[in-house]
Short mmCIF file of C-alpha atoms in Angstrom, two decimals:
data_model
loop_
_atom_site.label_atom_id
_atom_site.label_comp_id
_atom_site.label_asym_id
_atom_site.label_seq_id
_atom_site.Cartn_x
_atom_site.Cartn_y
_atom_site.Cartn_z
CA UNK A 1 203.31 217.53 242.14
CA UNK A 2 200.65 214.86 242.46
CA UNK A 3 199.65 211.99 244.69
CA UNK A 4 201.63 212.66 247.83
CA UNK A 5 202.82 209.09 248.28
CA UNK A 6 203.95 208.71 244.68
CA UNK A 7 205.44 212.03 243.63
CA UNK A 8 209.24 212.37 243.56
CA UNK A 9 210.52 215.19 245.73
CA UNK A 10 210.61 218.49 243.85
CA UNK A 11 213.92 220.20 244.47
CA UNK A 12 213.87 223.09 242.05
CA UNK A 13 211.85 226.30 242.06
CA UNK A 14 211.03 228.83 239.41
CA UNK A 15 213.94 231.22 239.14
CA UNK A 16 213.05 234.88 239.09
CA UNK A 17 213.93 236.61 235.84
CA UNK A 18 215.80 239.30 237.79
CA UNK A 19 218.42 236.82 239.02
CA UNK A 20 221.35 237.19 236.60
CA UNK A 21 223.43 234.71 238.55
CA UNK A 22 220.86 231.99 237.84
CA UNK A 23 221.01 232.71 234.12
CA UNK A 24 224.79 232.65 234.13
CA UNK A 25 224.75 229.29 235.89
CA UNK A 26 222.42 227.78 233.29
CA UNK A 27 224.73 228.91 230.48
CA UNK A 28 227.58 226.74 231.73
CA UNK A 29 228.49 223.75 229.54
CA UNK A 30 226.01 220.92 229.98
CA UNK A 31 227.39 217.71 231.39
CA UNK A 32 224.41 215.46 232.00
CA UNK A 33 224.79 212.53 234.35
CA UNK A 34 222.21 209.87 235.10
CA UNK A 35 221.12 209.71 238.74
CA UNK A 36 219.29 206.68 240.18
CA UNK A 37 216.05 208.70 240.28
CA UNK A 38 216.41 209.86 236.67
CA UNK A 39 217.26 206.33 235.56
CA UNK A 40 214.13 205.06 237.32
CA UNK A 41 211.95 207.63 235.53
CA UNK A 42 213.71 207.20 232.19
CA UNK A 43 213.60 203.42 232.03
CA UNK A 44 209.89 203.50 232.86
CA UNK A 45 209.44 205.01 229.37
CA UNK A 46 206.72 207.34 230.60
CA UNK A 47 205.04 205.07 233.14
CA UNK A 48 206.49 207.33 235.85
CA UNK A 49 205.86 211.06 235.56
CA UNK A 50 208.36 213.32 237.28
CA UNK A 51 205.57 215.50 238.68
CA UNK A 52 202.98 212.94 239.80
CA UNK A 53 204.93 209.72 240.15
CA UNK A 54 203.70 206.38 238.71
CA UNK A 55 200.74 206.55 236.36
CA UNK A 56 197.60 204.57 237.06
CA UNK A 57 196.43 202.16 234.37
CA UNK A 58 193.10 201.13 232.88
CA UNK A 59 192.16 197.47 232.93
CA UNK A 60 193.07 197.29 229.24
CA UNK A 61 196.64 198.27 230.09
CA UNK A 62 196.56 201.87 228.87
CA UNK A 63 197.66 204.72 231.11
CA UNK A 64 194.85 206.54 232.86
CA UNK A 65 195.02 210.31 232.52
CA UNK A 66 191.84 210.93 234.51
CA UNK A 67 192.03 213.25 237.50
CA UNK A 68 192.00 211.42 240.84
CA UNK A 69 191.00 212.86 244.19
CA UNK A 70 194.12 213.99 246.01
CA UNK A 71 196.10 214.60 242.83
CA UNK A 72 197.72 218.03 242.81
CA UNK A 73 197.79 219.66 239.39
CA UNK A 74 198.88 223.15 238.34
CA UNK A 75 196.24 225.86 238.20
CA UNK A 76 195.34 226.41 234.50
CA UNK A 77 195.74 230.14 235.14
CA UNK A 78 199.33 229.61 236.32
CA UNK A 79 201.05 229.50 232.95
CA UNK A 80 204.55 229.12 234.33
CA UNK A 81 203.69 226.17 236.52
CA UNK A 82 201.86 224.47 233.65
CA UNK A 83 204.89 224.90 231.39
CA UNK A 84 207.10 223.44 234.11
CA UNK A 85 204.74 220.46 234.34
CA UNK A 86 205.06 219.99 230.57
CA UNK A 87 208.85 219.99 230.89
CA UNK A 88 210.26 223.46 230.16
CA UNK A 89 213.12 224.84 232.24
CA UNK A 90 212.70 228.06 234.22
CA UNK A 91 214.98 229.98 231.88
CA UNK A 92 213.13 228.74 228.79
CA UNK A 93 209.75 229.61 230.30
CA UNK A 94 210.81 233.23 230.77
CA UNK A 95 212.23 233.32 227.24
CA UNK A 96 209.05 231.88 225.70
CA UNK A 97 206.86 234.27 227.71
CA UNK A 98 208.78 237.30 226.47
CA UNK A 99 208.75 236.16 222.86
CA UNK A 100 205.06 235.27 222.96
CA UNK A 101 204.16 238.71 224.35
CA UNK A 102 206.24 240.37 221.64
CA UNK A 103 204.58 238.40 218.84
CA UNK A 104 201.04 238.52 220.26
CA UNK A 105 200.81 241.74 222.30
CA UNK A 106 197.00 241.78 222.05
CA UNK A 107 196.45 238.09 222.82
CA UNK A 108 193.37 237.63 224.97
CA UNK A 109 192.88 234.54 227.12
CA UNK A 110 190.32 233.84 229.85
CA UNK A 111 191.62 234.75 233.30
CA UNK A 112 190.78 231.21 234.45
CA UNK A 113 193.12 229.80 231.81
CA UNK A 114 190.62 227.57 230.01
CA UNK A 115 187.89 227.91 227.40
CA UNK A 116 185.81 225.97 224.89
CA UNK A 117 186.62 225.30 221.25
CA UNK A 118 183.80 223.95 219.11
CA UNK A 119 184.58 221.84 216.06
CA UNK A 120 182.91 221.99 212.67
CA UNK A 121 180.95 218.91 213.77
CA UNK A 122 179.48 220.76 216.74
CA UNK A 123 181.51 218.99 219.42
CA UNK A 124 183.32 220.98 222.07
CA UNK A 125 186.70 220.48 223.69
CA UNK A 126 188.26 222.21 226.68
CA UNK A 127 191.24 224.26 225.60
CA UNK A 128 193.95 226.16 227.45
CA UNK A 129 194.74 228.85 224.86
CA UNK A 130 197.69 230.64 226.44
CA UNK A 131 199.53 227.50 227.51
CA UNK A 132 198.91 225.85 224.16
CA UNK A 133 200.16 228.94 222.33
CA UNK A 134 203.37 228.98 224.34
CA UNK A 135 203.95 225.25 223.87
CA UNK A 136 203.53 225.75 220.11
CA UNK A 137 205.97 228.67 220.18
CA UNK A 138 208.52 226.60 222.08
CA UNK A 139 208.21 223.75 219.59
CA UNK A 140 208.60 226.20 216.70
CA UNK A 141 211.88 227.33 218.24
CA UNK A 142 213.02 223.72 218.54
CA UNK A 143 212.23 223.02 214.89
CA UNK A 144 213.97 226.24 213.81
CA UNK A 145 217.17 225.31 215.63
CA UNK A 146 219.87 224.52 213.07
CA UNK A 147 222.83 224.12 215.40
CA UNK A 148 224.42 220.68 215.28
CA UNK A 149 226.35 221.24 218.49
CA UNK A 150 225.61 217.88 220.07
CA UNK A 151 227.01 214.38 220.03
CA UNK A 152 225.36 212.54 217.13
CA UNK A 153 226.42 209.14 218.41
CA UNK A 154 225.22 208.87 222.02
CA UNK A 155 221.96 209.11 223.89
CA UNK A 156 223.74 211.34 226.41
CA UNK A 157 224.43 213.81 223.61
CA UNK A 158 220.76 213.86 222.64
CA UNK A 159 219.71 214.44 226.24
CA UNK A 160 222.17 217.31 226.60
CA UNK A 161 220.79 218.86 223.41
CA UNK A 162 217.30 218.63 224.91
CA UNK A 163 218.52 220.43 228.03
CA UNK A 164 220.24 223.07 225.91
CA UNK A 165 217.03 223.75 223.98
CA UNK A 166 215.05 224.27 227.16
CA UNK A 167 213.98 221.00 228.76
CA UNK A 168 214.42 220.18 232.42
CA UNK A 169 216.68 217.13 232.87
CA UNK A 170 213.85 214.90 234.14
CA UNK A 171 212.09 215.48 230.80
CA UNK A 172 215.14 215.69 228.55
CA UNK A 173 215.95 212.09 229.49
CA UNK A 174 213.18 211.01 227.13
CA UNK A 175 215.25 212.37 224.23
CA UNK A 176 217.59 209.44 224.79
CA UNK A 177 217.81 206.05 226.47
CA UNK A 178 219.50 204.76 229.59
CA UNK A 179 221.83 201.83 229.03
CA UNK A 180 219.62 199.63 231.22
CA UNK A 181 216.45 200.51 229.34
CA UNK A 182 214.51 197.24 228.92
CA UNK A 183 213.94 198.05 225.26
CA UNK A 184 217.67 197.67 224.63
CA UNK A 185 217.20 193.90 224.89
CA UNK A 186 214.23 193.64 222.54
CA UNK A 187 215.26 196.47 220.21
CA UNK A 188 219.07 196.67 220.15
CA UNK A 189 218.96 198.91 217.06
CA UNK A 190 217.97 201.76 219.39
CA UNK A 191 221.61 201.90 220.48
CA UNK A 192 223.12 201.41 217.03
CA UNK A 193 224.54 204.03 214.67
CA UNK A 194 221.61 203.84 212.25
CA UNK A 195 219.18 204.96 214.97
CA UNK A 196 221.18 208.15 215.52
CA UNK A 197 221.37 208.73 211.76
CA UNK A 198 217.59 208.76 211.32
CA UNK A 199 216.60 210.30 214.66
CA UNK A 200 217.34 213.89 215.67
CA UNK A 201 217.13 215.46 219.14
CA UNK A 202 214.60 217.90 217.70
CA UNK A 203 212.18 215.12 216.78
CA UNK A 204 212.86 213.49 220.15
CA UNK A 205 211.89 216.72 221.92
CA UNK A 206 208.73 216.87 219.83
CA UNK A 207 207.86 213.32 220.88
CA UNK A 208 208.50 214.27 224.52
CA UNK A 209 206.77 217.63 224.95
CA UNK A 210 203.60 216.95 222.96
CA UNK A 211 202.60 213.79 224.90
CA UNK A 212 203.30 215.47 228.24
CA UNK A 213 201.21 218.46 227.17
CA UNK A 214 198.34 216.21 226.07
CA UNK A 215 198.54 214.39 229.41
CA UNK A 216 198.36 217.64 231.37
CA UNK A 217 195.48 218.86 229.22
CA UNK A 218 193.51 215.68 229.92
CA UNK A 219 194.29 215.73 233.64
CA UNK A 220 193.18 219.37 233.96
CA UNK A 221 190.11 218.82 231.80
CA UNK A 222 188.91 215.85 233.83
CA UNK A 223 189.58 217.78 237.03
CA UNK A 224 187.24 220.53 235.81
CA UNK A 225 184.62 217.84 235.18
CA UNK A 226 185.17 216.41 238.66
CA UNK A 227 184.83 219.83 240.29
CA UNK A 228 181.64 220.69 238.41
CA UNK A 229 183.37 223.43 236.42
CA UNK A 230 182.65 221.57 233.19
CA UNK A 231 180.30 218.87 231.89
CA UNK A 232 180.11 216.36 229.07
CA UNK A 233 177.47 216.50 226.34
CA UNK A 234 178.53 216.54 222.69
CA UNK A 235 182.05 217.00 223.98
CA UNK A 236 183.15 218.94 227.03
CA UNK A 237 181.88 222.39 227.98
CA UNK A 238 183.11 224.76 230.67
CA UNK A 239 181.11 226.74 233.18
CA UNK A 240 181.77 230.45 232.81
CA UNK A 241 182.63 232.73 235.68
CA UNK A 242 179.53 233.65 237.66
CA UNK A 243 177.48 230.72 236.31
CA UNK A 244 176.23 227.65 238.10
CA UNK A 245 176.52 224.29 236.37
CA UNK A 246 172.76 224.26 235.68
CA UNK A 247 172.88 227.77 234.23
CA UNK A 248 175.77 226.79 231.97
CA UNK A 249 173.93 223.73 230.71
CA UNK A 250 170.87 225.85 230.00
CA UNK A 251 173.02 228.34 228.08
CA UNK A 252 174.46 225.68 225.79
CA UNK A 253 171.21 224.40 224.34
CA UNK A 254 170.72 222.92 220.86
CA UNK A 255 170.33 226.36 219.29
CA UNK A 256 173.57 227.63 220.86
CA UNK A 257 175.49 224.53 219.82
CA UNK A 258 174.25 224.97 216.25
CA UNK A 259 175.31 228.63 216.29
CA UNK A 260 178.77 227.74 217.55
CA UNK A 261 179.05 224.95 214.97
CA UNK A 262 178.21 227.36 212.14
CA UNK A 263 180.70 229.86 213.54
CA UNK A 264 183.39 227.16 213.60
CA UNK A 265 182.62 226.25 209.98
CA UNK A 266 182.96 229.90 208.92
CA UNK A 267 186.28 230.21 210.76
CA UNK A 268 187.55 227.01 209.16
CA UNK A 269 186.53 228.15 205.68
CA UNK A 270 188.15 231.55 206.28
CA UNK A 271 191.34 229.79 207.38
CA UNK A 272 191.35 227.65 204.23
CA UNK A 273 190.82 230.73 202.08
CA UNK A 274 193.63 232.59 203.85
CA UNK A 275 195.98 229.64 203.34
CA UNK A 276 195.04 229.44 199.66
CA UNK A 277 195.64 233.17 199.22
CA UNK A 278 199.03 232.74 200.88
CA UNK A 279 199.93 229.88 198.54
CA UNK A 280 198.76 231.88 195.51
CA UNK A 281 200.81 234.89 196.61
CA UNK A 282 203.90 232.77 197.17
CA UNK A 283 203.43 231.17 193.74
CA UNK A 284 203.19 234.59 192.08
CA UNK A 285 206.30 235.73 193.92
CA UNK A 286 208.15 232.58 192.85
CA UNK A 287 207.14 233.05 189.21
CA UNK A 288 208.20 236.70 189.30
CA UNK A 289 211.54 235.79 190.88
CA UNK A 290 212.20 233.04 188.35
CA UNK A 291 211.29 235.37 185.48
CA UNK A 292 213.71 237.98 186.82
CA UNK A 293 216.44 235.36 187.22
CA UNK A 294 215.87 234.22 183.63
CA UNK A 295 216.01 237.83 182.41
CA UNK A 296 219.26 238.50 184.25
CA UNK A 297 220.77 235.26 182.99
CA UNK A 298 219.78 236.12 179.41
CA UNK A 299 221.26 239.60 179.81
CA UNK A 300 224.53 238.18 181.12
CA UNK A 301 224.71 235.71 178.23
CA UNK A 302 224.02 238.53 175.78
CA UNK A 303 226.80 240.62 177.30
CA UNK A 304 229.21 237.70 177.23
CA UNK A 305 228.29 237.02 173.61
CA UNK A 306 228.87 240.67 172.71
CA UNK A 307 232.28 240.65 174.40
CA UNK A 308 233.23 237.49 172.51
CA UNK A 309 232.25 239.09 169.18
CA UNK A 310 234.27 242.23 169.97
CA UNK A 311 237.35 240.17 170.80
CA UNK A 312 236.98 238.19 167.59
CA UNK A 313 236.71 241.38 165.56
CA UNK A 314 239.81 242.78 167.25
CA UNK A 315 241.74 239.68 166.26
#
């Protein structure tokens, strides 16, 4: 999705969760093969996005993640499409949705998909709470994966592990390198055994998903600014449903910003206190467990000593 002249053709569609044959097909052994299109995207090292095509660049050489007229982005309210844009496979999206709803049955997010989050400094950022929560949950699952069922010695093995854990192939390619990657000339160690010893597919997925999510967040945020659904002043603020831009600006005056800042400080302090209480509780539990282990060990030693004395007396 994106600039029509740049975007690679999208060939896949979101599979419906009621299609068991689709699930069965995805569970087949993964045998990734580089195609010319995937090699083109992969060797660009992120300069080409599978959904929008080649990135534009600032004059200073950095990629430009600002919305451009004519660029097609997912609707922030369309969680599934946003997760696809970030890189998750259809099957993984359904899995993450189900798990998220089980863990957070009362989770409330704006119907538009976006909101404001004010920092303790009083600056606001545009957030996409539901999408961000699901991305975090996906990454937690990646980090919790303990299966070493992948080839430790090849980039192909790392890419296949990325696909297995829920990435679409055009994103999983960033977990590894193509043999013609230009970095192979300047940094040959990227293809050597040591690289595979210190790099895991899990960390590679982390370094893939998070940047793509941050890119999407910036694209959608700047689109809201472009469309007059948000404005910049001490950060970025969104226009609420039923408001005009002028009404929204009038609502977020200095007094309101100060109130939101104080609220953010209270939430931050409460979070710190909760984390400290958790650490204190875990420390007490550890001390109690260690004391019990010491008691049991002393009891066993006492029993063993008693048995030894009895045997000696019998002799």
